[in-house]
Amino acid sequence: MAVRRLNPEQPTTFEFTPENLSWAEAKIKDYPDGKQASAVIPLLWRAQEQHDNWLPEPALRVVAEMLDMPLIRVYEVATFYTMFQLAPVGKKAHIQVCGTTPCMLRGSGDLIAACKKRIAATPHTLSGDGNFSWEEVECLGSCANAPMVQVSKDTYEDLTPDLFDKLLDGLDAGQPPKPGSQTGRTASCPSGGLTTLKNGPVRWNEASNDMVPANVVDQEAAVATSGNADKNPAGKAAKTSSATDGTSGSLEKPANLLDAPRGGTGDDLKRISGVGPKLERTLNALGIFHYDQIAKWAADEIAWVDDNLTFKGRIARDDWMSQAKTLAAGRETDFAKRVDAGDVDSSKDE
Ligand code: FES
């Protein structure tokens, strides 16, 4: 990390706006007598936000006076934390690229190369239009989603050069993507789908007096609220119709059933753990051919399909929903890879 110094060109004064001043005075009162210095970071951050997202030297003096701190202590804080910018930054965004080992191993070098190409050849330098600037920083705490960048308070993770380009385009257009993983995974879940806890979270089920997968509880709740609770205790929904007549009483026939697979070819549903050749034929007979159909089912639709299978509860037990969502998004699950490699006997056609 480069040495952090104050910008050589500084304004002569800094004053909090009346609104920010009253906010700062209230913030100082959050701390006990004699501990007001603890407000240094929030006050510096507010000053930075007020001053085009960088901290001028007079702001450090104002904060030191307000907190009755030696000026050097405020300098130490401002120059230590990379959340504080000590020189003008891009009007639209200042990109902080994590260059620490996990991000470096996962491609942060490509992101830095893109910054040099699209923004400026050197860090802490404004782009030609003044809209962007960048710097390399140390670990920002999202290592499991490396490589990543931070823009103000937001982090953008799981980046590739293409995704980073899209992020810069979005920031330039004033429509940045949603912060977090840019590949769509939840937090730092495995990128190829779950490898453990495949049945998802569990909850206490009063009816069966046991811990069961949460989506089973949800199915039961959907059935119960639809007035069929007496017929469907403890997730054992009574079959109320045939697979084909669509009159499953309070269970909801999925709206996305098809007469035939789109384009004449369905997805290989046997790539979903829990679906073998026989069950795939049953699903096809119900009008289910594609991963995205399964991925979109609501709880009452799951209950309807479950009601039409001979072995109840397997949708929840094998967590078809998560698997189908992953496969429908074009990503792979470990199970699907094993099927493709011919390692799963139960998925082979009889
Ligand atoms: S190494 Fe990049 S966020 Fe930790």
Coordinates of C-alpha atoms and ligand atoms in Angstrom, one line a residue:
M1 CA 0.0 0.0 0.0
A2 CA 1.3 3.4 -0.9
V3 CA 2.2 5.9 1.8
R4 CA -0.9 8.0 2.6
R5 CA -0.2 11.7 2.6
L6 CA -2.4 14.8 2.6
N7 CA -3.0 16.3 -0.7
P8 CA -0.6 19.2 -1.5
E9 CA -3.4 21.5 -2.5
Q10 CA -5.8 22.2 0.3
P11 CA -8.7 24.6 0.8
T12 CA -8.1 27.2 3.5
T13 CA -11.1 26.4 5.7
F14 CA -13.7 23.8 6.4
E15 CA -17.0 24.2 8.2
F16 CA -19.7 21.6 8.8
T17 CA -23.0 22.6 7.4
P18 CA -25.6 23.5 10.1
E19 CA -27.3 20.1 9.6
N20 CA -24.1 18.2 9.8
L21 CA -22.9 20.2 12.8
S22 CA -26.0 19.4 14.8
W23 CA -25.6 15.7 13.8
A24 CA -22.0 15.8 14.9
E25 CA -22.8 17.4 18.3
A26 CA -25.5 14.8 18.9
K27 CA -23.0 12.0 17.9
I28 CA -20.4 13.3 20.4
K29 CA -23.0 13.0 23.2
D30 CA -23.3 9.3 22.5
Y31 CA -20.0 8.9 24.3
P32 CA -19.4 9.2 28.1
D33 CA -17.6 12.3 29.5
G34 CA -13.9 12.2 28.7
K35 CA -14.4 9.6 25.9
Q36 CA -15.6 12.1 23.1
A37 CA -12.5 11.2 21.1
S38 CA -14.3 7.9 20.2
A39 CA -16.4 10.0 17.9
V40 CA -13.5 10.7 15.6
I41 CA -14.3 8.2 12.9
P42 CA -18.0 9.1 12.5
L43 CA -17.1 12.8 12.4
L44 CA -14.3 12.4 9.9
W45 CA -16.6 10.2 7.7
R46 CA -19.4 12.9 7.8
A47 CA -16.8 15.5 6.9
Q48 CA -15.6 13.4 4.0
E49 CA -19.1 12.9 2.7
Q50 CA -19.8 16.6 2.9
H51 CA -16.6 17.5 1.1
D52 CA -17.0 15.6 -2.2
N53 CA -15.9 12.3 -0.6
W54 CA -12.4 13.4 0.4
L55 CA -11.0 14.8 3.7
P56 CA -9.3 18.2 3.4
E57 CA -6.7 19.1 6.1
P58 CA -8.8 21.9 7.6
A59 CA -11.5 19.3 8.3
L60 CA -9.0 17.4 10.5
R61 CA -8.4 20.6 12.5
V62 CA -12.2 21.2 12.9
V63 CA -12.7 17.6 14.1
A64 CA -9.7 17.8 16.5
E65 CA -11.1 21.0 18.0
M66 CA -14.6 19.6 18.4
L67 CA -13.3 16.5 20.2
D68 CA -10.6 18.3 22.1
M69 CA -8.0 15.9 20.7
P70 CA -4.3 16.6 19.7
L71 CA -4.3 17.2 16.0
I72 CA -1.7 14.5 15.5
R73 CA -4.2 11.9 16.8
V74 CA -6.7 12.9 14.2
Y75 CA -4.0 12.8 11.5
E76 CA -3.1 9.3 12.6
V77 CA -6.7 8.1 12.2
A78 CA -7.2 9.8 8.9
T79 CA -4.0 8.5 7.4
F80 CA -4.3 5.0 8.7
Y81 CA -7.7 3.9 7.5
T82 CA -8.2 3.6 3.7
M83 CA -11.8 4.5 4.2
F84 CA -10.6 8.1 4.4
Q85 CA -9.5 9.7 1.2
L86 CA -6.9 12.4 1.5
A87 CA -7.0 13.8 -2.0
P88 CA -9.8 14.5 -4.5
V89 CA -11.6 11.4 -5.9
G90 CA -13.8 10.7 -8.9
K91 CA -17.2 12.5 -8.8
K92 CA -19.0 9.3 -9.7
A93 CA -16.9 6.7 -7.9
H94 CA -13.6 6.0 -6.2
I95 CA -12.8 2.3 -6.8
Q96 CA -10.8 0.5 -4.1
V97 CA -9.5 -2.8 -5.5
C98 CA -8.4 -5.3 -2.9
G99 CA -5.0 -6.6 -3.9
T100 CA -4.3 -8.9 -0.9
T101 CA -3.4 -12.6 -1.5
P102 CA -6.9 -14.3 -1.9
C103 CA -8.0 -11.5 -4.2
M104 CA -4.7 -11.5 -6.0
L105 CA -4.9 -15.3 -6.6
R106 CA -8.4 -14.9 -7.9
G107 CA -7.7 -12.2 -10.4
S108 CA -7.4 -8.8 -8.8
G109 CA -4.5 -8.1 -11.1
D110 CA -7.0 -8.1 -14.0
L111 CA -9.2 -5.6 -12.2
I112 CA -6.2 -3.3 -11.6
A113 CA -5.3 -3.6 -15.2
A114 CA -8.8 -2.5 -16.1
C115 CA -8.6 0.5 -13.8
K116 CA -5.4 1.5 -15.4
K117 CA -7.0 1.2 -18.9
R118 CA -10.4 2.8 -18.1
I119 CA -9.7 5.3 -15.3
A120 CA -6.0 6.4 -15.1
A121 CA -2.6 4.8 -15.4
T122 CA -1.8 5.5 -11.8
P123 CA -3.8 5.2 -8.5
H124 CA -5.2 8.3 -6.9
T125 CA -5.4 10.0 -10.2
L126 CA -8.7 11.4 -11.7
S127 CA -9.9 10.0 -15.0
G128 CA -10.0 12.5 -17.9
D129 CA -13.6 13.4 -17.2
G130 CA -13.0 13.6 -13.4
N131 CA -15.7 11.0 -12.8
F132 CA -13.5 8.1 -11.6
S133 CA -10.4 7.4 -9.6
W134 CA -9.0 4.1 -8.1
E135 CA -6.5 2.7 -5.7
E136 CA -5.3 -0.7 -4.5
V137 CA -6.1 -1.5 -0.8
E138 CA -5.5 -4.3 1.6
C139 CA -8.0 -7.0 2.5
L140 CA -11.5 -5.6 2.8
G141 CA -12.9 -8.7 4.5
S142 CA -14.7 -10.4 1.6
C143 CA -12.0 -12.9 0.9
A144 CA -14.5 -15.8 0.3
N145 CA -15.9 -13.8 -2.6
A146 CA -12.6 -12.7 -4.1
P147 CA -11.8 -10.8 -6.1
M148 CA -13.7 -7.7 -5.0
V149 CA -13.8 -4.0 -5.0
Q150 CA -15.3 -1.4 -2.6
V151 CA -17.0 1.8 -3.7
S152 CA -17.9 4.1 -0.8
K153 CA -19.9 1.9 1.6
D154 CA -20.6 -0.9 -0.9
T155 CA -18.7 -4.0 -1.9
Y156 CA -18.9 -5.8 -5.3
E157 CA -17.7 -9.3 -5.2
D158 CA -16.9 -12.4 -7.3
L159 CA -15.7 -10.1 -10.1
T160 CA -14.3 -11.0 -13.5
P161 CA -13.0 -8.4 -15.9
D162 CA -16.4 -8.5 -17.8
L163 CA -18.4 -8.1 -14.6
F164 CA -16.1 -5.3 -13.5
D165 CA -16.6 -3.6 -16.8
K166 CA -20.3 -3.8 -16.2
L167 CA -19.9 -2.4 -12.7
L168 CA -18.0 0.6 -14.1
D169 CA -20.6 1.1 -16.8
G170 CA -23.4 1.0 -14.2
L171 CA -21.6 3.5 -12.0
D172 CA -21.0 5.8 -14.9
A173 CA -24.7 5.6 -15.9
G174 CA -25.8 6.2 -12.3
Q175 CA -27.3 2.7 -12.1
P176 CA -24.8 0.5 -10.3
P177 CA -25.7 -3.2 -9.9
K178 CA -26.8 -4.5 -6.5
P179 CA -23.8 -4.7 -4.2
G180 CA -22.6 -8.2 -3.1
S181 CA -21.8 -11.1 -5.3
Q182 CA -22.0 -10.3 -9.0
T183 CA -22.5 -13.9 -10.0
G184 CA -25.7 -14.2 -8.1
R185 CA -24.6 -16.6 -5.3
T186 CA -26.0 -15.9 -1.9
A187 CA -23.3 -14.5 0.4
S188 CA -20.4 -16.9 0.2
C189 CA -22.4 -20.1 -0.4
P190 CA -20.5 -22.6 -2.7
S191 CA -20.5 -21.2 -6.2
G192 CA -21.6 -24.6 -7.7
G193 CA -24.5 -25.0 -5.3
L194 CA -24.7 -26.5 -1.8
T195 CA -22.4 -29.3 -0.9
T196 CA -23.6 -29.7 2.6
L197 CA -26.9 -29.0 4.4
K198 CA -28.7 -29.8 1.2
N199 CA -32.0 -30.0 2.8
G200 CA -31.7 -26.4 3.8
P201 CA -32.5 -25.0 7.2
V202 CA -34.6 -27.0 9.7
R203 CA -37.4 -25.9 11.9
W204 CA -39.4 -27.5 14.8
N205 CA -42.5 -29.2 13.5
E206 CA -45.3 -29.3 16.1
A207 CA -47.3 -31.9 14.2
S208 CA -44.5 -34.5 13.9
N209 CA -42.8 -33.4 17.1
D210 CA -39.5 -33.3 15.3
M211 CA -37.0 -31.0 13.5
V212 CA -37.8 -31.2 9.8
P213 CA -36.6 -29.2 6.7
A214 CA -38.0 -25.7 6.8
N215 CA -39.5 -26.0 3.4
V216 CA -41.6 -29.0 4.5
V217 CA -42.9 -26.8 7.3
D218 CA -43.7 -24.1 4.7
Q219 CA -45.6 -26.6 2.6
E220 CA -47.6 -27.6 5.6
A221 CA -48.3 -24.0 6.5
A222 CA -49.5 -23.3 2.9
V223 CA -51.8 -26.3 3.0
A224 CA -53.1 -25.4 6.5
T225 CA -53.8 -21.8 5.6
S226 CA -55.7 -23.0 2.5
G227 CA -58.2 -24.8 4.7
N228 CA -57.0 -28.3 4.2
A229 CA -55.1 -28.7 7.5
D230 CA -57.4 -31.4 8.8
K231 CA -56.8 -33.5 5.7
N232 CA -53.1 -32.9 5.5
P233 CA -51.5 -33.2 8.9
A234 CA -47.8 -33.2 9.4
G235 CA -46.9 -32.8 5.8
K236 CA -48.8 -35.8 4.7
A237 CA -51.1 -34.1 2.2
A238 CA -53.9 -36.3 1.1
K239 CA -54.1 -36.9 -2.6
T240 CA -57.1 -34.9 -3.8
S241 CA -56.9 -35.4 -7.5
S242 CA -55.1 -37.2 -10.3
A243 CA -51.9 -36.0 -11.8
T244 CA -53.7 -34.8 -14.9
D245 CA -57.0 -33.3 -14.1
G246 CA -55.6 -30.2 -12.2
T247 CA -58.3 -30.4 -9.5
S248 CA -56.0 -30.8 -6.6
G249 CA -58.4 -29.0 -4.3
S250 CA -56.6 -26.5 -2.2
L251 CA -53.2 -27.6 -3.5
E252 CA -52.1 -25.4 -6.3
K253 CA -51.3 -27.0 -9.7
P254 CA -48.1 -25.3 -10.9
A255 CA -49.0 -22.6 -13.5
N256 CA -45.9 -23.4 -15.6
L257 CA -46.7 -27.0 -16.6
L258 CA -46.1 -27.7 -20.3
D259 CA -47.7 -30.0 -22.8
A260 CA -44.3 -30.7 -24.3
P261 CA -40.7 -29.7 -23.6
R262 CA -39.7 -26.3 -25.1
G263 CA -37.8 -26.8 -28.4
G264 CA -38.6 -30.5 -28.3
T265 CA -36.0 -31.3 -25.7
G266 CA -36.3 -31.2 -22.0
D267 CA -33.6 -30.8 -19.4
D268 CA -32.0 -33.9 -17.9
L269 CA -34.0 -33.9 -14.7
K270 CA -31.9 -36.8 -13.5
R271 CA -29.1 -34.3 -12.8
I272 CA -31.2 -33.2 -9.8
S273 CA -30.3 -35.3 -6.8
G274 CA -33.4 -37.4 -5.9
V275 CA -34.7 -37.7 -9.4
G276 CA -34.1 -41.1 -11.1
P277 CA -35.3 -42.3 -14.6
K278 CA -38.7 -43.4 -13.3
L279 CA -39.4 -40.2 -11.4
E280 CA -38.2 -38.2 -14.4
R281 CA -40.9 -39.9 -16.5
T282 CA -43.5 -39.1 -13.9
L283 CA -42.5 -35.5 -13.9
N284 CA -42.6 -35.4 -17.6
A285 CA -46.1 -36.9 -17.5
L286 CA -47.1 -34.0 -15.2
G287 CA -45.8 -31.5 -17.7
I288 CA -42.4 -30.8 -16.0
F289 CA -39.5 -30.9 -18.3
H290 CA -37.2 -28.0 -17.4
Y291 CA -35.1 -26.9 -14.4
D292 CA -36.6 -23.4 -14.5
Q293 CA -40.1 -24.8 -14.1
I294 CA -39.1 -26.4 -10.8
A295 CA -37.1 -23.4 -9.7
K296 CA -40.2 -21.2 -9.8
W297 CA -42.6 -23.3 -7.7
A298 CA -44.2 -21.7 -4.7
A299 CA -44.9 -23.7 -1.6
D300 CA -48.4 -24.7 -2.6
E301 CA -47.2 -25.8 -6.0
I302 CA -44.5 -27.9 -4.4
A303 CA -47.3 -29.4 -2.3
W304 CA -49.3 -30.2 -5.5
V305 CA -46.4 -32.0 -7.2
D306 CA -45.5 -33.8 -4.0
D307 CA -49.1 -34.9 -3.8
N308 CA -48.7 -36.5 -7.2
L309 CA -45.6 -38.5 -6.4
T310 CA -45.6 -41.9 -4.8
F311 CA -42.9 -41.1 -2.3
K312 CA -43.9 -37.9 -0.4
G313 CA -41.6 -35.3 0.9
R314 CA -38.7 -35.9 -1.5
I315 CA -38.8 -32.5 -3.0
A316 CA -38.0 -31.0 0.3
R317 CA -35.8 -33.8 1.5
D318 CA -33.5 -33.5 -1.6
D319 CA -34.0 -29.8 -1.9
W320 CA -34.9 -29.8 -5.6
M321 CA -35.6 -26.1 -5.5
S322 CA -32.0 -25.0 -4.7
Q323 CA -30.6 -27.6 -7.2
A324 CA -33.0 -26.5 -9.9
K325 CA -32.3 -22.8 -9.3
T326 CA -28.6 -23.4 -9.7
L327 CA -28.9 -25.5 -12.8
A328 CA -31.5 -23.1 -14.4
A329 CA -29.0 -20.3 -13.9
G330 CA -26.5 -22.3 -16.0
R331 CA -24.3 -23.2 -13.0
E332 CA -23.4 -26.7 -11.9
T333 CA -24.0 -28.7 -8.8
D334 CA -21.5 -31.3 -7.6
F335 CA -24.3 -33.9 -8.0
A336 CA -24.9 -32.9 -11.6
K337 CA -21.2 -33.1 -12.4
R338 CA -21.1 -36.6 -10.9
V339 CA -24.1 -37.6 -13.1
D340 CA -22.4 -36.2 -16.2
A341 CA -19.3 -38.2 -15.3
G342 CA -21.4 -41.4 -15.1
D343 CA -20.7 -41.8 -11.4
V344 CA -24.3 -42.0 -10.2
D345 CA -25.8 -45.4 -11.0
S346 CA -29.3 -44.4 -9.8
S347 CA -29.5 -41.7 -12.5
K348 CA -28.7 -44.1 -15.4
D349 CA -31.6 -45.1 -17.6
E350 CA -33.0 -48.5 -16.8
Ligands
FES1 S1 -8.2 -10.6 0.3 FE1 -9.5 -9.4 -0.8 S2 -11.2 -9.1 0.5 FE2 -9.7 -10.3 1.7

